[in-house]
PDB file of C-alpha atoms in Angstrom:
ATOM      1  CA  MET A   1       0.100   0.015  -0.068  1.00 51.00           C
ATOM      2  CA  GLY A   2       2.641   2.350   0.482  1.00 49.00           C
ATOM      3  CA  GLY A   3       4.182   1.588  -2.446  1.00 49.00           C
ATOM      4  CA  SER A   4       0.975   2.579  -4.202  1.00 49.00           C
ATOM      5  CA  PHE A   5       0.889   5.519  -2.593  1.00 49.00           C
ATOM      6  CA  GLY A   6       4.929   6.736  -3.329  1.00 51.00           C
ATOM      7  CA  PHE A   7       3.826   6.001  -6.861  1.00 49.00           C
ATOM      8  CA  LEU A   8       0.746   8.348  -6.453  1.00 50.00           C
ATOM      9  CA  HIS A   9       2.952  11.048  -5.553  1.00 52.00           C
ATOM     10  CA  GLY A  10       5.822  10.317  -7.953  1.00 49.00           C
ATOM     11  CA  VAL A  11       2.721  10.438 -10.600  1.00 50.00           C
ATOM     12  CA  SER A  12       1.920  13.775  -9.100  1.00 52.00           C
ATOM     13  CA  LEU A  13       5.700  15.087  -8.682  1.00 53.00           C
ATOM     14  CA  CYS A  14       5.874  14.135 -12.938  1.00 53.00           C
ATOM     15  CA  CYS A  15       2.994  16.025 -13.808  1.00 53.00           C
ATOM     16  CA  GLY A  16       4.083  19.261 -11.719  1.00 53.00           C
ATOM     17  CA  ARG A  17       7.346  18.818 -13.187  1.00 51.00           C
ATOM     18  CA  VAL A  18       5.962  19.180 -16.465  1.00 51.00           C
ATOM     19  CA  THR A  19       3.382  21.968 -15.683  1.00 52.00           C
ATOM     20  CA  LYS A  20       6.918  23.424 -14.708  1.00 54.00           C
ATOM     21  CA  TYR A  21       8.449  22.773 -18.009  1.00 51.00           C
ATOM     22  CA  TYR A  22       5.617  24.141 -19.807  1.00 51.00           C
ATOM     23  CA  SER A  23       5.274  27.307 -17.432  1.00 54.00           C
ATOM     24  CA  ASN A  24       8.984  27.986 -18.133  1.00 57.00           C
ATOM     25  CA  LEU A  25       8.457  28.068 -22.054  1.00 53.00           C
ATOM     26  CA  SER A  26       9.110  31.723 -23.406  1.00 55.00           C
ATOM     27  CA  SER A  27       5.506  33.169 -24.582  1.00 58.00           C
ATOM     28  CA  THR A  28       6.675  32.827 -28.236  1.00 58.00           C
ATOM     29  CA  GLU A  29       7.485  29.131 -27.965  1.00 57.00           C
ATOM     30  CA  VAL A  30       3.916  28.566 -26.273  1.00 51.00           C
ATOM     31  CA  VAL A  31       2.236  30.222 -28.925  1.00 55.00           C
ATOM     32  CA  PHE A  32       4.256  28.486 -31.618  1.00 56.00           C
ATOM     33  CA  ARG A  33       3.400  25.086 -30.521  1.00 58.00           C
ATOM     34  CA  LEU A  34      -0.308  26.137 -29.998  1.00 58.00           C
ATOM     35  CA  ALA A  35      -0.300  27.376 -33.697  1.00 61.00           C
ATOM     36  CA  ILE A  36       0.777  24.491 -35.097  1.00 64.00           C
ATOM     37  CA  MET A  37      -1.354  21.744 -33.086  1.00 64.00           C
ATOM     38  CA  ASP A  38      -4.415  24.436 -33.863  1.00 63.00           C
ATOM     39  CA  ALA A  39      -3.458  24.233 -37.503  1.00 67.00           C
ATOM     40  CA  LEU A  40      -3.618  20.710 -37.523  1.00 68.00           C
ATOM     41  CA  LEU A  41      -6.625  20.180 -35.586  1.00 69.00           C
ATOM     42  CA  LYS A  42      -8.308  22.602 -38.131  1.00 67.00           C
ATOM     43  CA  THR A  43      -7.243  20.669 -40.961  1.00 74.00           C
ATOM     44  CA  LEU A  44      -8.927  17.683 -39.208  1.00 71.00           C
ATOM     45  CA  PHE A  45     -11.975  19.492 -38.133  1.00 69.00           C
ATOM     46  CA  SER A  46     -13.567  22.716 -39.267  1.00 68.00           C
ATOM     47  CA  SER A  47     -14.669  23.551 -36.057  1.00 78.00           C
ATOM     48  CA  GLU A  48     -14.622  22.972 -32.141  1.00 77.00           C
ATOM     49  CA  GLU A  49     -18.469  21.753 -32.960  1.00 86.00           C
ATOM     50  CA  GLN A  50     -17.210  19.501 -35.303  1.00 86.00           C
ATOM     51  CA  GLU A  51     -14.481  18.059 -32.843  1.00 87.00           C
ATOM     52  CA  LEU A  52     -16.709  17.525 -30.068  1.00 92.00           C
ATOM     53  CA  TYR A  53     -19.292  15.663 -32.676  1.00 94.00           C
ATOM     54  CA  VAL A  54     -16.790  13.032 -33.834  1.00 93.00           C
ATOM     55  CA  LEU A  55     -15.541  12.501 -29.925  1.00 96.00           C
ATOM     56  CA  ASP A  56     -19.108  11.773 -29.133  1.00 96.00           C
ATOM     57  CA  CYS A  57     -19.083   9.418 -32.148  1.00 97.00           C
ATOM     58  CA  LEU A  58     -16.143   7.881 -30.868  1.00 97.00           C
ATOM     59  CA  ALA A  59     -18.006   7.014 -27.869  1.00 97.00           C
ATOM     60  CA  TYR A  60     -20.874   5.558 -28.964  1.00 97.00           C
ATOM     61  CA  LEU A  61     -18.399   3.619 -31.556  1.00 97.00           C
ATOM     62  CA  MET A  62     -16.862   2.633 -28.291  1.00 96.00           C
ATOM     63  CA  MET A  63     -20.054   1.092 -27.135  1.00 96.00           C
ATOM     64  CA  VAL A  64     -20.972  -1.261 -30.675  1.00 96.00           C
ATOM     65  CA  MET A  65     -17.502  -2.396 -30.377  1.00 94.00           C
ATOM     66  CA  ALA A  66     -18.192  -3.360 -26.705  1.00 93.00           C
ATOM     67  CA  PHE A  67     -21.280  -5.095 -28.072  1.00 93.00           C
ATOM     68  CA  ILE A  68     -19.736  -6.759 -30.731  1.00 92.00           C
ATOM     69  CA  THR A  69     -16.686  -7.739 -28.430  1.00 88.00           C
ATOM     70  CA  PHE A  70     -19.304  -9.441 -26.175  1.00 88.00           C
ATOM     71  CA  VAL A  71     -20.441 -11.522 -28.634  1.00 88.00           C
ATOM     72  CA  THR A  72     -17.391 -12.466 -30.021  1.00 85.00           C
ATOM     73  CA  LEU A  73     -15.994 -13.723 -26.285  1.00 81.00           C
ATOM     74  CA  LEU A  74     -18.897 -16.023 -26.238  1.00 79.00           C
ATOM     75  CA  PHE A  75     -17.282 -18.220 -28.639  1.00 74.00           C
ATOM     76  CA  GLU A  76     -13.418 -17.260 -28.370  1.00 73.00           C
ATOM     77  CA  HIS A  77     -11.191 -15.984 -25.763  1.00 66.00           C
ATOM     78  CA  VAL A  78      -9.050 -12.697 -25.909  1.00 63.00           C
ATOM     79  CA  PRO A  79      -6.070 -14.665 -27.745  1.00 61.00           C
ATOM     80  CA  TYR A  80      -3.122 -13.309 -25.403  1.00 57.00           C
ATOM     81  CA  GLY A  81      -1.225 -14.958 -22.139  1.00 57.00           C
ATOM     82  CA  ARG A  82      -2.302 -18.423 -21.452  1.00 60.00           C
ATOM     83  CA  TYR A  83      -5.083 -18.359 -24.246  1.00 59.00           C
ATOM     84  CA  ALA A  84      -2.246 -17.061 -26.961  1.00 57.00           C
ATOM     85  CA  SER A  85      -2.615 -18.409 -30.517  1.00 58.00           C
ATOM     86  CA  SER A  86      -0.385 -18.886 -33.632  1.00 67.00           C
ATOM     87  CA  ARG A  87      -3.569 -18.219 -35.448  1.00 70.00           C
ATOM     88  CA  TYR A  88      -3.239 -14.465 -34.714  1.00 69.00           C
ATOM     89  CA  GLY A  89       0.048 -14.134 -36.254  1.00 76.00           C
ATOM     90  CA  PHE A  90       3.522 -14.167 -34.933  1.00 84.00           C
ATOM     91  CA  PRO A  91       4.670 -13.950 -31.240  1.00 86.00           C
ATOM     92  CA  VAL A  92       5.711 -10.361 -29.642  1.00 89.00           C
ATOM     93  CA  ASN A  93       7.962 -10.802 -26.520  1.00 90.00           C
ATOM     94  CA  VAL A  94       5.645 -10.186 -23.381  1.00 89.00           C
ATOM     95  CA  LYS A  95       7.265  -7.303 -22.336  1.00 91.00           C
ATOM     96  CA  VAL A  96       8.130  -5.478 -25.542  1.00 93.00           C
ATOM     97  CA  ALA A  97       4.195  -5.808 -26.313  1.00 92.00           C
ATOM     98  CA  TRP A  98       2.852  -4.640 -23.312  1.00 93.00           C
ATOM     99  CA  PHE A  99       5.151  -1.460 -23.094  1.00 94.00           C
ATOM    100  CA  VAL A 100       4.686  -0.241 -26.973  1.00 95.00           C
ATOM    101  CA  GLN A 101       0.704  -1.623 -27.166  1.00 95.00           C
ATOM    102  CA  GLU A 102       0.065   0.499 -23.804  1.00 95.00           C
ATOM    103  CA  LEU A 103       2.509   3.596 -24.373  1.00 95.00           C
ATOM    104  CA  PRO A 104      -0.071   5.575 -26.460  1.00 95.00           C
ATOM    105  CA  ALA A 105      -2.699   5.566 -23.672  1.00 96.00           C
ATOM    106  CA  PHE A 106       0.143   7.844 -22.026  1.00 95.00           C
ATOM    107  CA  LEU A 107       1.875   9.334 -24.820  1.00 94.00           C
ATOM    108  CA  VAL A 108      -1.036  10.785 -26.677  1.00 93.00           C
ATOM    109  CA  PRO A 109      -2.882  12.592 -23.576  1.00 94.00           C
ATOM    110  CA  LEU A 110       0.353  14.204 -22.683  1.00 91.00           C
ATOM    111  CA  SER A 111       1.076  15.373 -26.105  1.00 88.00           C
ATOM    112  CA  LEU A 112      -2.692  16.817 -26.212  1.00 89.00           C
ATOM    113  CA  VAL A 113      -1.927  18.442 -22.801  1.00 88.00           C
ATOM    114  CA  LEU A 114       1.221  19.841 -23.719  1.00 85.00           C
ATOM    115  CA  TRP A 115       0.671  21.106 -27.357  1.00 81.00           C
ATOM    116  CA  CYS A 116      -2.851  21.294 -28.211  1.00 79.00           C
ATOM    117  CA  PRO A 117      -5.579  24.405 -26.742  1.00 76.00           C
ATOM    118  CA  CYS A 118      -6.685  23.029 -24.035  1.00 81.00           C
ATOM    119  CA  ALA A 119      -9.657  25.418 -22.699  1.00 82.00           C
ATOM    120  CA  LYS A 120     -10.790  23.298 -19.864  1.00 87.00           C
ATOM    121  CA  ILE A 121      -7.405  21.752 -18.213  1.00 87.00           C
ATOM    122  CA  MET A 122      -6.940  24.514 -15.304  1.00 89.00           C
ATOM    123  CA  HIS A 123     -10.542  23.383 -13.914  1.00 92.00           C
ATOM    124  CA  LEU A 124      -9.949  21.061 -10.635  1.00 93.00           C
ATOM    125  CA  PRO A 125     -12.148  18.209 -12.140  1.00 94.00           C
ATOM    126  CA  ASN A 126     -10.480  17.765 -15.578  1.00 95.00           C
ATOM    127  CA  GLN A 127      -6.851  18.048 -14.203  1.00 93.00           C
ATOM    128  CA  SER A 128      -8.119  15.121 -11.456  1.00 95.00           C
ATOM    129  CA  LEU A 129      -9.818  13.286 -14.122  1.00 96.00           C
ATOM    130  CA  LEU A 130      -6.882  13.505 -16.492  1.00 95.00           C
ATOM    131  CA  LEU A 131      -4.463  12.451 -13.444  1.00 95.00           C
ATOM    132  CA  MET A 132      -6.889   9.370 -12.637  1.00 96.00           C
ATOM    133  CA  PHE A 133      -6.223   8.363 -16.599  1.00 97.00           C
ATOM    134  CA  LEU A 134      -2.205   9.010 -16.516  1.00 96.00           C
ATOM    135  CA  CYS A 135      -1.743   7.332 -13.510  1.00 94.00           C
ATOM    136  CA  HIS A 136      -2.880   4.092 -14.553  1.00 96.00           C
ATOM    137  CA  TYR A 137      -0.934   4.465 -17.704  1.00 96.00           C
ATOM    138  CA  VAL A 138       1.990   5.358 -16.564  1.00 94.00           C
ATOM    139  CA  GLN A 139       2.226   2.461 -14.377  1.00 93.00           C
ATOM    140  CA  ARG A 140       0.478  -0.056 -17.149  1.00 94.00           C
ATOM    141  CA  SER A 141       3.305   1.573 -20.110  1.00 92.00           C
ATOM    142  CA  LEU A 142       6.394   2.168 -17.966  1.00 93.00           C
ATOM    143  CA  ILE A 143       6.701  -0.089 -14.661  1.00 93.00           C
ATOM    144  CA  PHE A 144       4.318  -3.256 -15.402  1.00 91.00           C
ATOM    145  CA  PRO A 145       5.866  -4.405 -18.466  1.00 91.00           C
ATOM    146  CA  PHE A 146       9.372  -4.681 -17.032  1.00 90.00           C
ATOM    147  CA  LEU A 147       8.200  -6.190 -13.694  1.00 88.00           C
ATOM    148  CA  ILE A 148       6.740  -9.223 -15.812  1.00 85.00           C
ATOM    149  CA  ARG A 149       8.121 -12.916 -14.859  1.00 80.00           C
ATOM    150  CA  GLY A 150       8.062 -15.348 -17.536  1.00 72.00           C
ATOM    151  CA  GLY A 151       4.865 -15.203 -19.408  1.00 72.00           C
ATOM    152  CA  LYS A 152       3.892 -16.027 -22.969  1.00 79.00           C
ATOM    153  CA  SER A 153       4.065 -13.846 -25.851  1.00 82.00           C
ATOM    154  CA  THR A 154       1.549 -11.714 -27.421  1.00 85.00           C
ATOM    155  CA  PRO A 155       0.339 -12.472 -30.661  1.00 87.00           C
ATOM    156  CA  PHE A 156       0.963  -9.772 -33.413  1.00 90.00           C
ATOM    157  CA  ILE A 157      -2.958  -9.057 -34.232  1.00 88.00           C
ATOM    158  CA  SER A 158      -3.428  -8.777 -30.601  1.00 88.00           C
ATOM    159  CA  PHE A 159      -0.641  -6.466 -29.891  1.00 91.00           C
ATOM    160  CA  VAL A 160      -1.577  -4.377 -33.037  1.00 94.00           C
ATOM    161  CA  LEU A 161      -5.491  -4.148 -31.768  1.00 93.00           C
ATOM    162  CA  ALA A 162      -4.464  -2.994 -27.976  1.00 93.00           C
ATOM    163  CA  PHE A 163      -1.769  -0.508 -29.874  1.00 96.00           C
ATOM    164  CA  VAL A 164      -4.918   0.727 -32.108  1.00 96.00           C
ATOM    165  CA  PHE A 165      -7.276   1.010 -29.148  1.00 96.00           C
ATOM    166  CA  CYS A 166      -4.741   2.700 -26.737  1.00 96.00           C
ATOM    167  CA  ILE A 167      -4.259   5.312 -29.363  1.00 96.00           C
ATOM    168  CA  TYR A 168      -8.211   5.890 -29.845  1.00 97.00           C
ATOM    169  CA  ASN A 169      -9.001   5.765 -26.202  1.00 97.00           C
ATOM    170  CA  GLY A 170      -6.132   8.066 -25.396  1.00 96.00           C
ATOM    171  CA  TYR A 171      -7.225  10.754 -27.764  1.00 95.00           C
ATOM    172  CA  LEU A 172     -10.972  10.250 -26.685  1.00 97.00           C
ATOM    173  CA  GLN A 173     -10.570  10.518 -23.113  1.00 97.00           C
ATOM    174  CA  ALA A 174      -7.830  13.026 -23.158  1.00 95.00           C
ATOM    175  CA  ARG A 175      -9.521  15.547 -25.657  1.00 94.00           C
ATOM    176  CA  TYR A 176     -12.643  15.548 -24.245  1.00 96.00           C
ATOM    177  CA  LEU A 177     -11.471  16.134 -20.714  1.00 96.00           C
ATOM    178  CA  SER A 178      -8.865  18.759 -21.414  1.00 92.00           C
ATOM    179  CA  HIS A 179     -11.076  20.821 -24.130  1.00 90.00           C
ATOM    180  CA  TYR A 180     -14.406  20.155 -23.368  1.00 93.00           C
ATOM    181  CA  ALA A 181     -15.693  18.811 -20.473  1.00 92.00           C
ATOM    182  CA  ASP A 182     -17.587  21.589 -18.431  1.00 93.00           C
ATOM    183  CA  TYR A 183     -18.618  20.522 -15.017  1.00 94.00           C
ATOM    184  CA  PRO A 184     -20.466  22.708 -12.633  1.00 93.00           C
ATOM    185  CA  PRO A 185     -18.910  24.716  -9.846  1.00 91.00           C
ATOM    186  CA  GLY A 186     -18.270  22.327  -6.968  1.00 92.00           C
ATOM    187  CA  TRP A 187     -18.246  19.022  -8.958  1.00 95.00           C
ATOM    188  CA  VAL A 188     -15.505  17.906  -6.745  1.00 95.00           C
ATOM    189  CA  THR A 189     -17.535  17.805  -4.257  1.00 95.00           C
ATOM    190  CA  HIS A 190     -20.724  16.242  -5.465  1.00 96.00           C
ATOM    191  CA  PRO A 191     -21.292  12.601  -3.950  1.00 96.00           C
ATOM    192  CA  CYS A 192     -20.730  11.113  -8.245  1.00 97.00           C
ATOM    193  CA  PHE A 193     -17.497  12.312  -8.024  1.00 97.00           C
ATOM    194  CA  ILE A 194     -16.429  11.918  -4.612  1.00 97.00           C
ATOM    195  CA  ILE A 195     -17.482   7.990  -4.775  1.00 97.00           C
ATOM    196  CA  GLY A 196     -15.914   7.729  -8.008  1.00 97.00           C
ATOM    197  CA  SER A 197     -12.780   9.040  -7.116  1.00 97.00           C
ATOM    198  CA  CYS A 198     -12.799   6.691  -4.050  1.00 97.00           C
ATOM    199  CA  MET A 199     -13.904   3.669  -6.244  1.00 97.00           C
ATOM    200  CA  TRP A 200     -10.979   4.453  -9.025  1.00 98.00           C
ATOM    201  CA  PHE A 201      -8.325   4.377  -6.415  1.00 97.00           C
ATOM    202  CA  LEU A 202      -9.786   1.413  -4.534  1.00 97.00           C
ATOM    203  CA  GLY A 203      -9.408  -0.638  -7.984  1.00 97.00           C
ATOM    204  CA  TRP A 204      -6.455   0.776  -8.601  1.00 97.00           C
ATOM    205  CA  ILE A 205      -4.766  -0.403  -5.608  1.00 96.00           C
ATOM    206  CA  ILE A 206      -6.554  -3.763  -5.870  1.00 96.00           C
ATOM    207  CA  ASN A 207      -5.210  -4.218  -9.477  1.00 96.00           C
ATOM    208  CA  ILE A 208      -1.663  -3.216  -8.809  1.00 95.00           C
ATOM    209  CA  HIS A 209      -1.691  -5.237  -5.535  1.00 95.00           C
ATOM    210  CA  SER A 210      -3.553  -7.914  -7.527  1.00 95.00           C
ATOM    211  CA  ASP A 211      -0.359  -8.051 -10.193  1.00 92.00           C
ATOM    212  CA  HIS A 212       1.858  -8.149  -7.564  1.00 93.00           C
ATOM    213  CA  ILE A 213       0.686 -11.524  -6.359  1.00 93.00           C
ATOM    214  CA  LEU A 214       0.600 -13.015  -9.525  1.00 90.00           C
ATOM    215  CA  ARG A 215       4.444 -11.977 -10.316  1.00 87.00           C
ATOM    216  CA  ASN A 216       5.593 -13.594  -7.118  1.00 87.00           C
ATOM    217  CA  LEU A 217       3.851 -16.858  -7.600  1.00 85.00           C
ATOM    218  CA  ARG A 218       6.982 -17.833 -10.301  1.00 75.00           C
ATOM    219  CA  LYS A 219      10.195 -17.748  -9.271  1.00 75.00           C
ATOM    220  CA  PRO A 220      12.763 -16.440 -11.931  1.00 68.00           C
ATOM    221  CA  ALA A 221      12.946 -18.484 -14.739  1.00 66.00           C
ATOM    222  CA  GLU A 222       9.582 -20.203 -13.972  1.00 68.00           C
ATOM    223  CA  THR A 223       6.693 -20.187 -16.576  1.00 65.00           C
ATOM    224  CA  GLY A 224       4.160 -22.337 -15.159  1.00 72.00           C
ATOM    225  CA  TYR A 225       0.518 -21.720 -13.078  1.00 79.00           C
ATOM    226  CA  LYS A 226      -0.418 -21.900  -9.405  1.00 84.00           C
ATOM    227  CA  ILE A 227      -3.436 -20.623  -7.365  1.00 88.00           C
ATOM    228  CA  PRO A 228      -2.712 -17.066  -6.158  1.00 90.00           C
ATOM    229  CA  ARG A 229      -3.605 -16.370  -2.836  1.00 91.00           C
ATOM    230  CA  GLY A 230      -3.728 -13.211  -0.899  1.00 90.00           C
ATOM    231  CA  GLY A 231      -5.560  -9.942  -1.062  1.00 89.00           C
ATOM    232  CA  MET A 232      -8.556 -10.378  -3.553  1.00 93.00           C
ATOM    233  CA  PHE A 233      -7.637 -13.297  -4.593  1.00 92.00           C
ATOM    234  CA  GLU A 234      -9.385 -14.967  -1.871  1.00 92.00           C
ATOM    235  CA  TYR A 235     -12.430 -13.991  -2.901  1.00 94.00           C
ATOM    236  CA  VAL A 236     -12.005 -14.081  -6.771  1.00 94.00           C
ATOM    237  CA  SER A 237     -10.269 -15.421  -9.333  1.00 91.00           C
ATOM    238  CA  GLY A 238      -9.814 -12.636 -11.530  1.00 91.00           C
ATOM    239  CA  ALA A 239      -9.026 -10.139  -8.788  1.00 94.00           C
ATOM    240  CA  ASN A 240      -6.678  -8.048 -11.324  1.00 95.00           C
ATOM    241  CA  TYR A 241      -9.359  -8.016 -13.584  1.00 95.00           C
ATOM    242  CA  PHE A 242     -12.198  -7.178 -10.875  1.00 96.00           C
ATOM    243  CA  GLY A 243      -9.634  -4.150  -9.708  1.00 96.00           C
ATOM    244  CA  GLU A 244      -9.330  -2.708 -13.010  1.00 96.00           C
ATOM    245  CA  ILE A 245     -13.225  -2.937 -14.127  1.00 97.00           C
ATOM    246  CA  VAL A 246     -14.030  -0.885 -10.460  1.00 97.00           C
ATOM    247  CA  GLU A 247     -11.233   1.517 -11.147  1.00 98.00           C
ATOM    248  CA  TRP A 248     -13.150   2.446 -14.729  1.00 97.00           C
ATOM    249  CA  ALA A 249     -16.318   2.632 -13.281  1.00 97.00           C
ATOM    250  CA  GLY A 250     -15.318   4.677 -10.518  1.00 98.00           C
ATOM    251  CA  PHE A 251     -13.280   7.004 -13.433  1.00 98.00           C
ATOM    252  CA  ALA A 252     -16.923   7.155 -15.452  1.00 98.00           C
ATOM    253  CA  LEU A 253     -18.998   7.907 -12.562  1.00 98.00           C
ATOM    254  CA  ALA A 254     -16.790  10.743 -11.702  1.00 97.00           C
ATOM    255  CA  GLY A 255     -16.717  11.767 -15.004  1.00 96.00           C
ATOM    256  CA  HIS A 256     -20.186  11.654 -15.700  1.00 96.00           C
ATOM    257  CA  SER A 257     -19.840  11.760 -19.744  1.00 96.00           C
ATOM    258  CA  ILE A 258     -20.344   9.345 -22.385  1.00 97.00           C
ATOM    259  CA  HIS A 259     -17.046   9.160 -23.316  1.00 97.00           C
ATOM    260  CA  SER A 260     -16.044   7.662 -19.546  1.00 97.00           C
ATOM    261  CA  ALA A 261     -18.822   5.291 -19.563  1.00 97.00           C
ATOM    262  CA  ALA A 262     -17.912   4.181 -23.089  1.00 97.00           C
ATOM    263  CA  PHE A 263     -14.554   3.025 -21.709  1.00 97.00           C
ATOM    264  CA  ALA A 264     -15.799   1.578 -18.391  1.00 97.00           C
ATOM    265  CA  LEU A 265     -18.294  -0.503 -20.552  1.00 97.00           C
ATOM    266  CA  PHE A 266     -15.755  -1.950 -22.823  1.00 96.00           C
ATOM    267  CA  THR A 267     -13.502  -2.526 -19.990  1.00 96.00           C
ATOM    268  CA  LEU A 268     -16.360  -4.458 -18.291  1.00 95.00           C
ATOM    269  CA  ILE A 269     -16.818  -6.649 -21.561  1.00 93.00           C
ATOM    270  CA  VAL A 270     -13.665  -7.816 -22.113  1.00 91.00           C
ATOM    271  CA  LEU A 271     -12.163  -8.304 -18.498  1.00 93.00           C
ATOM    272  CA  SER A 272     -15.391 -10.102 -17.303  1.00 91.00           C
ATOM    273  CA  SER A 273     -14.824 -12.510 -20.063  1.00 87.00           C
ATOM    274  CA  ARG A 274     -11.338 -13.132 -19.235  1.00 88.00           C
ATOM    275  CA  GLY A 275     -12.045 -13.492 -15.570  1.00 88.00           C
ATOM    276  CA  MET A 276     -15.159 -16.107 -15.929  1.00 88.00           C
ATOM    277  CA  ALA A 277     -12.316 -18.195 -18.781  1.00 87.00           C
ATOM    278  CA  HIS A 278      -9.870 -17.890 -15.833  1.00 86.00           C
ATOM    279  CA  HIS A 279     -11.994 -19.312 -13.407  1.00 89.00           C
ATOM    280  CA  LYS A 280     -13.121 -21.931 -15.484  1.00 88.00           C
ATOM    281  CA  TRP A 281      -9.597 -22.996 -16.157  1.00 87.00           C
ATOM    282  CA  TYR A 282      -8.488 -22.673 -12.668  1.00 88.00           C
ATOM    283  CA  LEU A 283     -11.450 -25.087 -11.539  1.00 89.00           C
ATOM    284  CA  THR A 284     -10.031 -27.450 -14.272  1.00 87.00           C
ATOM    285  CA  LYS A 285      -6.348 -27.198 -13.966  1.00 87.00           C
ATOM    286  CA  PHE A 286      -6.354 -27.606  -9.898  1.00 88.00           C
ATOM    287  CA  GLU A 287      -8.108 -30.289  -7.850  1.00 85.00           C
ATOM    288  CA  ASN A 288      -7.307 -28.588  -4.677  1.00 88.00           C
ATOM    289  CA  TYR A 289      -8.672 -25.171  -6.212  1.00 90.00           C
ATOM    290  CA  PRO A 290     -10.914 -23.192  -3.624  1.00 89.00           C
ATOM    291  CA  LYS A 291     -14.641 -23.888  -3.998  1.00 87.00           C
ATOM    292  CA  SER A 292     -15.877 -20.696  -2.469  1.00 88.00           C
ATOM    293  CA  ARG A 293     -13.973 -18.124  -4.671  1.00 92.00           C
ATOM    294  CA  LYS A 294     -16.267 -16.526  -7.116  1.00 93.00           C
ATOM    295  CA  ALA A 295     -14.994 -15.949 -10.744  1.00 90.00           C
ATOM    296  CA  LEU A 296     -14.968 -12.154 -10.627  1.00 90.00           C
ATOM    297  CA  ILE A 297     -17.380 -10.738  -8.112  1.00 89.00           C
ATOM    298  CA  PRO A 298     -16.916 -11.383  -4.341  1.00 88.00           C
ATOM    299  CA  LEU A 299     -19.553 -13.729  -2.739  1.00 82.00           C
ATOM    300  CA  VAL A 300     -21.696 -13.134  -6.380  1.00 86.00           C
ATOM    301  CA  LEU A 301     -20.779 -14.327  -9.599  1.00 82.00           C
TER     302      LEU A 301
END
C-alpha cells in the first residue's frame, strides 16, 4: 500500500514538473507550438463543434465495439497470455508488447495537454480525471511491463489491436477532458465525483496489488501456473480484472460523460469475459482450487 501511495506521489510530482516545464517556455514558444497543433486540428475539423461531435461519435462507436466484442467472446477467448494462439500472428515478446501497446495511452494525452489548446485544463475536475487516467497508464506502460516474470508471448494481431485501441482511447478521454468537459462549480464535492474517485483509487490499488501477487507466484525463470492466494484472490479468481473494472467504473462515475462510460463498458466486457474464463481454467487445472472462490464479483459471481 505504501508503494502505491509513493507511486501516486511520484506521478503527481511528474505532472508538476511537466507543468513547470510548460510554464518556463517563452510566450513565443508556447504560441508557436499551440499554433502548429491548432492548425493541424483545423485541417481535421472545421470547428470545435465538429470535433466534439466526432468525440461523441467515437464514444458511441466504442459502445458498439463493446457489444461486438461481447458476442465474439462468447465463442473465443481474447488471444493473449494463457489463451495465446499462433492463428493470430507471430509472437511478440510479452514485455515489448505490453510496453509498446500501452504507451500511446500515456503519450497521446500528454501530447494533447502540452501542445494543443486546452480550454478546460485549469479546472480541478478535469485535472483530477486526467491524473487518474495518466496514473493508470504510467504504471501500465512504464512500470508493469518490466516487472513481468516469464509469461507467454503476445500474438501480433492482439498486440496491434491493443496498440490502436490505446491511441483511440487516449485521444478520446484526454481531448474531451482537456478541452470540452464542462463541469458545474463544486463538482469535486459532488457525491458522484467523491464516490467515483474513491472507487477509482480502490480499484487501482486492487489491480496493482493483484498483479504483484501474480508476479510473485513465479520464481525467476519459471513459466508455469499456480493458485494465487492473498488479497482479493481469496474471494475471486480474477482479482486483477475486478480491480480494473472497479477502477474504470469509478472513473466513469466521477467523469459523468458518455466518453468515460463507454470506456468503462468496454473494460467490463473484455475483462469480465477473461475473468470468467480464468475461473473455469483454474477449476479444471487444479483439483484443490478453493470451491468457495467466485470468478469475478466477491460472494456473487
